[in-house]
JSON list of C-alpha atoms in Angstrom, two decimals:
[
{"chain": "V", "resi": 1, "resn": "MET", "atom": "CA", "xyz": [-19.27, -8.79, -6.98]},
{"chain": "V", "resi": 2, "resn": "THR", "atom": "CA", "xyz": [-16.76, -8.58, -4.16]},
{"chain": "V", "resi": 3, "resn": "ASP", "atom": "CA", "xyz": [-17.04, -9.50, -0.48]},
{"chain": "V", "resi": 4, "resn": "ILE", "atom": "CA", "xyz": [-15.00, -6.49, 0.65]},
{"chain": "V", "resi": 5, "resn": "ASN", "atom": "CA", "xyz": [-16.54, -4.04, 3.13]},
{"chain": "V", "resi": 6, "resn": "PHE", "atom": "CA", "xyz": [-15.16, -0.87, 1.52]},
{"chain": "V", "resi": 7, "resn": "ASN", "atom": "CA", "xyz": [-16.15, 1.19, 4.57]},
{"chain": "V", "resi": 8, "resn": "LYS", "atom": "CA", "xyz": [-13.52, -0.73, 6.59]},
{"chain": "V", "resi": 9, "resn": "VAL", "atom": "CA", "xyz": [-10.69, -0.35, 4.06]},
{"chain": "V", "resi": 10, "resn": "MET", "atom": "CA", "xyz": [-8.56, 2.79, 3.84]},
{"chain": "V", "resi": 11, "resn": "VAL", "atom": "CA", "xyz": [-6.26, 3.64, 0.95]},
{"chain": "V", "resi": 12, "resn": "VAL", "atom": "CA", "xyz": [-3.33, 5.90, 1.77]},
{"chain": "V", "resi": 13, "resn": "ASN", "atom": "CA", "xyz": [-1.55, 7.19, -1.31]},
{"chain": "V", "resi": 14, "resn": "PHE", "atom": "CA", "xyz": [1.94, 8.68, -0.88]},
{"chain": "V", "resi": 15, "resn": "ALA", "atom": "CA", "xyz": [2.65, 11.57, -3.26]},
{"chain": "V", "resi": 16, "resn": "VAL", "atom": "CA", "xyz": [5.46, 13.97, -4.10]},
{"chain": "V", "resi": 17, "resn": "GLU", "atom": "CA", "xyz": [3.91, 16.16, -6.82]},
{"chain": "V", "resi": 18, "resn": "GLU", "atom": "CA", "xyz": [3.32, 13.27, -9.25]},
{"chain": "V", "resi": 19, "resn": "ARG", "atom": "CA", "xyz": [1.12, 14.25, -12.17]},
{"chain": "V", "resi": 20, "resn": "THR", "atom": "CA", "xyz": [-0.81, 11.02, -11.66]},
{"chain": "V", "resi": 21, "resn": "VAL", "atom": "CA", "xyz": [-2.17, 11.69, -8.14]},
{"chain": "V", "resi": 22, "resn": "GLU", "atom": "CA", "xyz": [-5.75, 12.25, -9.26]},
{"chain": "V", "resi": 23, "resn": "LEU", "atom": "CA", "xyz": [-5.62, 9.40, -11.78]},
{"chain": "V", "resi": 24, "resn": "SER", "atom": "CA", "xyz": [-4.21, 7.05, -9.14]},
{"chain": "V", "resi": 25, "resn": "ASN", "atom": "CA", "xyz": [-6.97, 7.98, -6.68]},
{"chain": "V", "resi": 26, "resn": "TYR", "atom": "CA", "xyz": [-9.58, 7.67, -9.46]},
{"chain": "V", "resi": 27, "resn": "CYS", "atom": "CA", "xyz": [-8.45, 4.09, -10.19]},
{"chain": "V", "resi": 28, "resn": "PHE", "atom": "CA", "xyz": [-9.09, 3.17, -6.55]},
{"chain": "V", "resi": 29, "resn": "MET", "atom": "CA", "xyz": [-12.49, 4.92, -6.59]},
{"chain": "V", "resi": 30, "resn": "LYS", "atom": "CA", "xyz": [-13.55, 3.09, -9.78]},
{"chain": "V", "resi": 31, "resn": "LEU", "atom": "CA", "xyz": [-12.88, -0.22, -8.02]},
{"chain": "V", "resi": 32, "resn": "GLY", "atom": "CA", "xyz": [-15.14, 0.78, -5.09]},
{"chain": "V", "resi": 33, "resn": "PHE", "atom": "CA", "xyz": [-12.71, 2.14, -2.51]},
{"chain": "V", "resi": 34, "resn": "LYS", "atom": "CA", "xyz": [-14.23, 5.08, -0.61]},
{"chain": "V", "resi": 35, "resn": "ASN", "atom": "CA", "xyz": [-11.70, 6.06, 2.07]},
{"chain": "V", "resi": 36, "resn": "ILE", "atom": "CA", "xyz": [-8.77, 7.51, 0.16]},
{"chain": "V", "resi": 37, "resn": "VAL", "atom": "CA", "xyz": [-6.20, 9.73, 1.83]},
{"chain": "V", "resi": 38, "resn": "THR", "atom": "CA", "xyz": [-3.34, 11.36, -0.06]},
{"chain": "V", "resi": 39, "resn": "LEU", "atom": "CA", "xyz": [-0.21, 12.22, 1.91]},
{"chain": "V", "resi": 40, "resn": "GLN", "atom": "CA", "xyz": [1.31, 14.90, -0.31]},
{"chain": "V", "resi": 41, "resn": "GLY", "atom": "CA", "xyz": [4.64, 16.54, 0.39]},
{"chain": "V", "resi": 42, "resn": "ALA", "atom": "CA", "xyz": [8.39, 16.42, 0.14]},
{"chain": "V", "resi": 43, "resn": "ASP", "atom": "CA", "xyz": [8.90, 14.86, 3.58]},
{"chain": "V", "resi": 44, "resn": "GLY", "atom": "CA", "xyz": [10.72, 11.55, 3.58]},
{"chain": "V", "resi": 45, "resn": "PHE", "atom": "CA", "xyz": [9.19, 8.12, 3.17]},
{"chain": "V", "resi": 46, "resn": "ARG", "atom": "CA", "xyz": [9.67, 7.18, 6.82]},
{"chain": "V", "resi": 47, "resn": "ASP", "atom": "CA", "xyz": [7.90, 10.35, 8.00]},
{"chain": "V", "resi": 48, "resn": "LYS", "atom": "CA", "xyz": [4.99, 9.70, 5.64]},
{"chain": "V", "resi": 49, "resn": "PHE", "atom": "CA", "xyz": [4.77, 6.11, 6.83]},
{"chain": "V", "resi": 50, "resn": "LEU", "atom": "CA", "xyz": [4.65, 7.19, 10.48]},
{"chain": "V", "resi": 51, "resn": "LYS", "atom": "CA", "xyz": [1.83, 9.63, 9.60]},
{"chain": "V", "resi": 52, "resn": "PHE", "atom": "CA", "xyz": [0.11, 6.75, 7.83]},
{"chain": "V", "resi": 53, "resn": "ALA", "atom": "CA", "xyz": [0.32, 4.59, 10.97]},
{"chain": "V", "resi": 54, "resn": "LYS", "atom": "CA", "xyz": [-1.18, 7.41, 13.07]},
{"chain": "V", "resi": 55, "resn": "ILE", "atom": "CA", "xyz": [-4.03, 7.95, 10.59]},
{"chain": "V", "resi": 56, "resn": "ALA", "atom": "CA", "xyz": [-4.71, 4.20, 10.58]},
{"chain": "V", "resi": 57, "resn": "VAL", "atom": "CA", "xyz": [-4.84, 3.91, 14.37]},
{"chain": "V", "resi": 58, "resn": "ASP", "atom": "CA", "xyz": [-7.16, 6.92, 14.61]},
{"chain": "V", "resi": 59, "resn": "SER", "atom": "CA", "xyz": [-9.58, 5.43, 12.07]},
{"chain": "V", "resi": 60, "resn": "ASP", "atom": "CA", "xyz": [-12.23, 2.74, 12.42]},
{"chain": "V", "resi": 61, "resn": "CYS", "atom": "CA", "xyz": [-10.84, 0.77, 9.48]},
{"chain": "V", "resi": 62, "resn": "ASP", "atom": "CA", "xyz": [-9.31, -2.69, 9.79]},
{"chain": "V", "resi": 63, "resn": "CYS", "atom": "CA", "xyz": [-7.50, -2.97, 6.46]},
{"chain": "V", "resi": 64, "resn": "PHE", "atom": "CA", "xyz": [-5.10, -0.44, 4.94]},
{"chain": "V", "resi": 65, "resn": "ILE", "atom": "CA", "xyz": [-3.70, -0.17, 1.45]},
{"chain": "V", "resi": 66, "resn": "ARG", "atom": "CA", "xyz": [-0.51, 1.84, 1.11]},
{"chain": "V", "resi": 67, "resn": "SER", "atom": "CA", "xyz": [0.22, 2.92, -2.40]},
{"chain": "V", "resi": 68, "resn": "ASP", "atom": "CA", "xyz": [2.18, 5.52, -4.32]},
{"chain": "V", "resi": 69, "resn": "ALA", "atom": "CA", "xyz": [0.66, 8.17, -6.56]},
{"chain": "V", "resi": 70, "resn": "ASP", "atom": "CA", "xyz": [2.57, 6.86, -9.59]},
{"chain": "V", "resi": 71, "resn": "ARG", "atom": "CA", "xyz": [0.72, 3.52, -9.39]},
{"chain": "V", "resi": 72, "resn": "LEU", "atom": "CA", "xyz": [-2.49, 2.84, -11.27]},
{"chain": "V", "resi": 73, "resn": "VAL", "atom": "CA", "xyz": [-4.35, -0.08, -9.69]},
{"chain": "V", "resi": 74, "resn": "PHE", "atom": "CA", "xyz": [-6.23, -2.81, -11.53]},
{"chain": "V", "resi": 75, "resn": "GLU", "atom": "CA", "xyz": [-8.90, -5.30, -10.41]},
{"chain": "V", "resi": 76, "resn": "GLY", "atom": "CA", "xyz": [-6.19, -7.59, -9.02]},
{"chain": "V", "resi": 77, "resn": "ILE", "atom": "CA", "xyz": [-6.08, -5.35, -5.95]},
{"chain": "V", "resi": 78, "resn": "LEU", "atom": "CA", "xyz": [-9.61, -6.55, -5.10]},
{"chain": "V", "resi": 79, "resn": "ASP", "atom": "CA", "xyz": [-8.46, -10.17, -5.07]},
{"chain": "V", "resi": 80, "resn": "LEU", "atom": "CA", "xyz": [-5.45, -9.21, -2.95]},
{"chain": "V", "resi": 81, "resn": "VAL", "atom": "CA", "xyz": [-7.67, -7.54, -0.34]},
{"chain": "V", "resi": 82, "resn": "SER", "atom": "CA", "xyz": [-10.12, -10.48, -0.40]},
{"chain": "V", "resi": 83, "resn": "GLN", "atom": "CA", "xyz": [-7.29, -12.98, 0.13]},
{"chain": "V", "resi": 84, "resn": "PHE", "atom": "CA", "xyz": [-5.90, -10.79, 2.91]},
{"chain": "V", "resi": 85, "resn": "TYR", "atom": "CA", "xyz": [-9.23, -10.95, 4.76]},
{"chain": "V", "resi": 86, "resn": "LYS", "atom": "CA", "xyz": [-9.42, -14.75, 4.44]},
{"chain": "V", "resi": 87, "resn": "ASN", "atom": "CA", "xyz": [-6.41, -15.31, 6.71]},
{"chain": "V", "resi": 88, "resn": "GLU", "atom": "CA", "xyz": [-6.37, -13.33, 9.94]},
{"chain": "V", "resi": 89, "resn": "LYS", "atom": "CA", "xyz": [-2.71, -14.26, 10.60]},
{"chain": "V", "resi": 90, "resn": "ILE", "atom": "CA", "xyz": [-1.59, -12.24, 7.57]},
{"chain": "V", "resi": 91, "resn": "MET", "atom": "CA", "xyz": [-0.16, -8.85, 8.56]},
{"chain": "V", "resi": 92, "resn": "CYS", "atom": "CA", "xyz": [0.97, -7.64, 5.15]},
{"chain": "V", "resi": 93, "resn": "ALA", "atom": "CA", "xyz": [0.28, -8.56, 1.53]},
{"chain": "V", "resi": 94, "resn": "GLU", "atom": "CA", "xyz": [1.45, -7.59, -1.93]},
{"chain": "V", "resi": 95, "resn": "GLY", "atom": "CA", "xyz": [0.65, -8.49, -5.50]},
{"chain": "V", "resi": 96, "resn": "LEU", "atom": "CA", "xyz": [2.51, -8.00, -8.76]},
{"chain": "V", "resi": 97, "resn": "CYS", "atom": "CA", "xyz": [2.97, -4.81, -10.68]},
{"chain": "V", "resi": 98, "resn": "PHE", "atom": "CA", "xyz": [4.14, -4.19, -14.18]},
{"chain": "V", "resi": 99, "resn": "ASP", "atom": "CA", "xyz": [7.13, -1.89, -13.77]},
{"chain": "V", "resi": 100, "resn": "TYR", "atom": "CA", "xyz": [7.22, 0.36, -16.82]},
{"chain": "V", "resi": 101, "resn": "PHE", "atom": "CA", "xyz": [10.89, 1.41, -16.49]},
{"chain": "V", "resi": 102, "resn": "MET", "atom": "CA", "xyz": [12.18, -2.08, -15.70]},
{"chain": "V", "resi": 103, "resn": "ASN", "atom": "CA", "xyz": [9.87, -3.55, -18.36]},
{"chain": "V", "resi": 104, "resn": "ARG", "atom": "CA", "xyz": [9.01, -6.53, -16.16]},
{"chain": "V", "resi": 105, "resn": "TYR", "atom": "CA", "xyz": [6.58, -7.86, -13.57]},
{"chain": "V", "resi": 106, "resn": "ARG", "atom": "CA", "xyz": [7.63, -7.83, -9.90]},
{"chain": "V", "resi": 107, "resn": "GLY", "atom": "CA", "xyz": [6.19, -8.00, -6.39]},
{"chain": "V", "resi": 108, "resn": "ALA", "atom": "CA", "xyz": [5.56, -4.50, -5.12]},
{"chain": "V", "resi": 109, "resn": "THR", "atom": "CA", "xyz": [3.35, -1.79, -3.66]},
{"chain": "V", "resi": 110, "resn": "PRO", "atom": "CA", "xyz": [0.48, -1.35, -3.10]},
{"chain": "V", "resi": 111, "resn": "HIS", "atom": "CA", "xyz": [0.83, -3.21, 0.15]},
{"chain": "V", "resi": 112, "resn": "VAL", "atom": "CA", "xyz": [-2.11, -4.24, 2.28]},
{"chain": "V", "resi": 113, "resn": "PHE", "atom": "CA", "xyz": [-1.56, -3.91, 6.02]},
{"chain": "V", "resi": 114, "resn": "SER", "atom": "CA", "xyz": [-3.47, -5.13, 9.04]},
{"chain": "V", "resi": 115, "resn": "ARG", "atom": "CA", "xyz": [-4.49, -2.74, 11.76]},
{"chain": "V", "resi": 116, "resn": "LYS", "atom": "CA", "xyz": [-2.29, -4.71, 14.19]},
{"chain": "V", "resi": 117, "resn": "ILE", "atom": "CA", "xyz": [0.96, -4.07, 12.30]},
{"chain": "V", "resi": 118, "resn": "LEU", "atom": "CA", "xyz": [0.23, -0.33, 12.08]},
{"chain": "V", "resi": 119, "resn": "GLU", "atom": "CA", "xyz": [-0.66, -0.17, 15.78]},
{"chain": "V", "resi": 120, "resn": "MET", "atom": "CA", "xyz": [2.73, -1.72, 16.54]},
{"chain": "V", "resi": 121, "resn": "LEU", "atom": "CA", "xyz": [4.47, 0.95, 14.47]},
{"chain": "V", "resi": 122, "resn": "ASN", "atom": "CA", "xyz": [2.44, 3.76, 15.98]},
{"chain": "V", "resi": 123, "resn": "GLU", "atom": "CA", "xyz": [3.45, 2.58, 19.47]},
{"chain": "V", "resi": 124, "resn": "ASP", "atom": "CA", "xyz": [7.13, 2.19, 18.53]},
{"chain": "V", "resi": 125, "resn": "ASN", "atom": "CA", "xyz": [8.32, 4.42, 15.68]},
{"chain": "V", "resi": 126, "resn": "GLU", "atom": "CA", "xyz": [11.77, 2.81, 15.85]},
{"chain": "V", "resi": 127, "resn": "LEU", "atom": "CA", "xyz": [10.32, -0.28, 14.14]},
{"chain": "V", "resi": 128, "resn": "MET", "atom": "CA", "xyz": [10.50, 1.76, 10.90]},
{"chain": "V", "resi": 129, "resn": "PRO", "atom": "CA", "xyz": [14.20, 2.23, 10.14]},
{"chain": "V", "resi": 130, "resn": "ASN", "atom": "CA", "xyz": [15.53, 5.25, 8.30]},
{"chain": "V", "resi": 131, "resn": "SER", "atom": "CA", "xyz": [17.07, 3.17, 5.52]},
{"chain": "V", "resi": 132, "resn": "GLN", "atom": "CA", "xyz": [17.00, 2.75, 1.76]},
{"chain": "V", "resi": 133, "resn": "LYS", "atom": "CA", "xyz": [14.13, 0.21, 1.96]},
{"chain": "V", "resi": 134, "resn": "PRO", "atom": "CA", "xyz": [12.33, 1.14, 5.21]},
{"chain": "V", "resi": 135, "resn": "GLU", "atom": "CA", "xyz": [9.02, -0.54, 4.37]},
{"chain": "V", "resi": 136, "resn": "SER", "atom": "CA", "xyz": [10.69, -3.87, 3.57]},
{"chain": "V", "resi": 137, "resn": "HIS", "atom": "CA", "xyz": [12.82, -3.75, 6.71]},
{"chain": "V", "resi": 138, "resn": "PHE", "atom": "CA", "xyz": [9.79, -2.84, 8.84]},
{"chain": "V", "resi": 139, "resn": "VAL", "atom": "CA", "xyz": [7.72, -5.75, 7.51]},
{"chain": "V", "resi": 140, "resn": "ALA", "atom": "CA", "xyz": [10.61, -8.20, 7.95]},
{"chain": "V", "resi": 141, "resn": "LYS", "atom": "CA", "xyz": [11.05, -7.01, 11.54]},
{"chain": "V", "resi": 142, "resn": "VAL", "atom": "CA", "xyz": [7.41, -7.20, 12.68]},
{"chain": "V", "resi": 143, "resn": "ALA", "atom": "CA", "xyz": [6.04, -9.98, 10.48]},
{"chain": "V", "resi": 144, "resn": "PRO", "atom": "CA", "xyz": [8.74, -12.66, 10.44]},
{"chain": "V", "resi": 145, "resn": "GLY", "atom": "CA", "xyz": [7.78, -16.13, 9.37]},
{"chain": "V", "resi": 146, "resn": "GLY", "atom": "CA", "xyz": [7.52, -15.71, 5.62]},
{"chain": "V", "resi": 147, "resn": "SER", "atom": "CA", "xyz": [4.21, -16.82, 4.16]},
{"chain": "V", "resi": 148, "resn": "GLU", "atom": "CA", "xyz": [2.63, -17.34, 7.59]},
{"chain": "V", "resi": 149, "resn": "LYS", "atom": "CA", "xyz": [2.28, -13.56, 8.09]},
{"chain": "V", "resi": 150, "resn": "PHE", "atom": "CA", "xyz": [3.14, -12.17, 4.64]},
{"chain": "V", "resi": 151, "resn": "LEU", "atom": "CA", "xyz": [1.01, -12.91, 1.58]},
{"chain": "V", "resi": 152, "resn": "SER", "atom": "CA", "xyz": [2.54, -12.56, -1.86]},
{"chain": "V", "resi": 153, "resn": "LEU", "atom": "CA", "xyz": [-0.12, -13.04, -4.50]},
{"chain": "V", "resi": 154, "resn": "LYS", "atom": "CA", "xyz": [0.69, -13.57, -8.17]},
{"chain": "V", "resi": 155, "resn": "ASP", "atom": "CA", "xyz": [-2.16, -11.31, -9.34]},
{"chain": "V", "resi": 156, "resn": "ILE", "atom": "CA", "xyz": [-1.30, -8.14, -11.22]},
{"chain": "V", "resi": 157, "resn": "THR", "atom": "CA", "xyz": [-2.47, -5.26, -9.07]},
{"chain": "V", "resi": 158, "resn": "ASN", "atom": "CA", "xyz": [-1.07, -2.19, -10.81]},
{"chain": "V", "resi": 159, "resn": "LEU", "atom": "CA", "xyz": [0.99, -0.42, -13.42]},
{"chain": "V", "resi": 160, "resn": "HIS", "atom": "CA", "xyz": [3.99, 1.40, -11.93]},
{"chain": "V", "resi": 161, "resn": "GLU", "atom": "CA", "xyz": [5.87, 4.52, -13.00]},
{"chain": "V", "resi": 162, "resn": "TYR", "atom": "CA", "xyz": [3.52, 5.61, -15.71]},
{"chain": "V", "resi": 163, "resn": "GLU", "atom": "CA", "xyz": [4.42, 9.25, -16.42]},
{"chain": "V", "resi": 164, "resn": "GLN", "atom": "CA", "xyz": [6.55, 9.31, -13.26]},
{"chain": "V", "resi": 165, "resn": "TYR", "atom": "CA", "xyz": [7.29, 12.82, -12.04]},
{"chain": "V", "resi": 166, "resn": "PRO", "atom": "CA", "xyz": [9.23, 14.68, -10.60]},
{"chain": "V", "resi": 167, "resn": "SER", "atom": "CA", "xyz": [12.06, 12.16, -10.95]}
]
């Protein structure tokens, strides 16, 4: 079994009318995650991420998984969260996904975030740029130092872009 306190972990799933929203949430539930929030809507990524930071700060959770509704998580996400908890210096973590369209494995969402990094963003929204890769730029800005604050695990955590919609 796992050493994760699922009551202290929140999953926030970003969605824009994907057909896989319920399946994505179900995958998290099957692995034991209880606190699952779906941010549905056509608003931009940055706006959703700022809402995510606010939800995180207002919760009593200490670990946050940000995912997308076109991702179907596997058991590797449990190892990622466990490894995240083992090093309190880590502010963000990612595993590998199999990207269906690219037909390859790559580091990607879901990302695991500490409460501290989301508190920083909630206090200063300008830390999240309005750019093509806002999440990557945000993490690079607030968690510099490479592997000291950012964990990149070689476990497969999810399948990406399965039945992607509306794009």
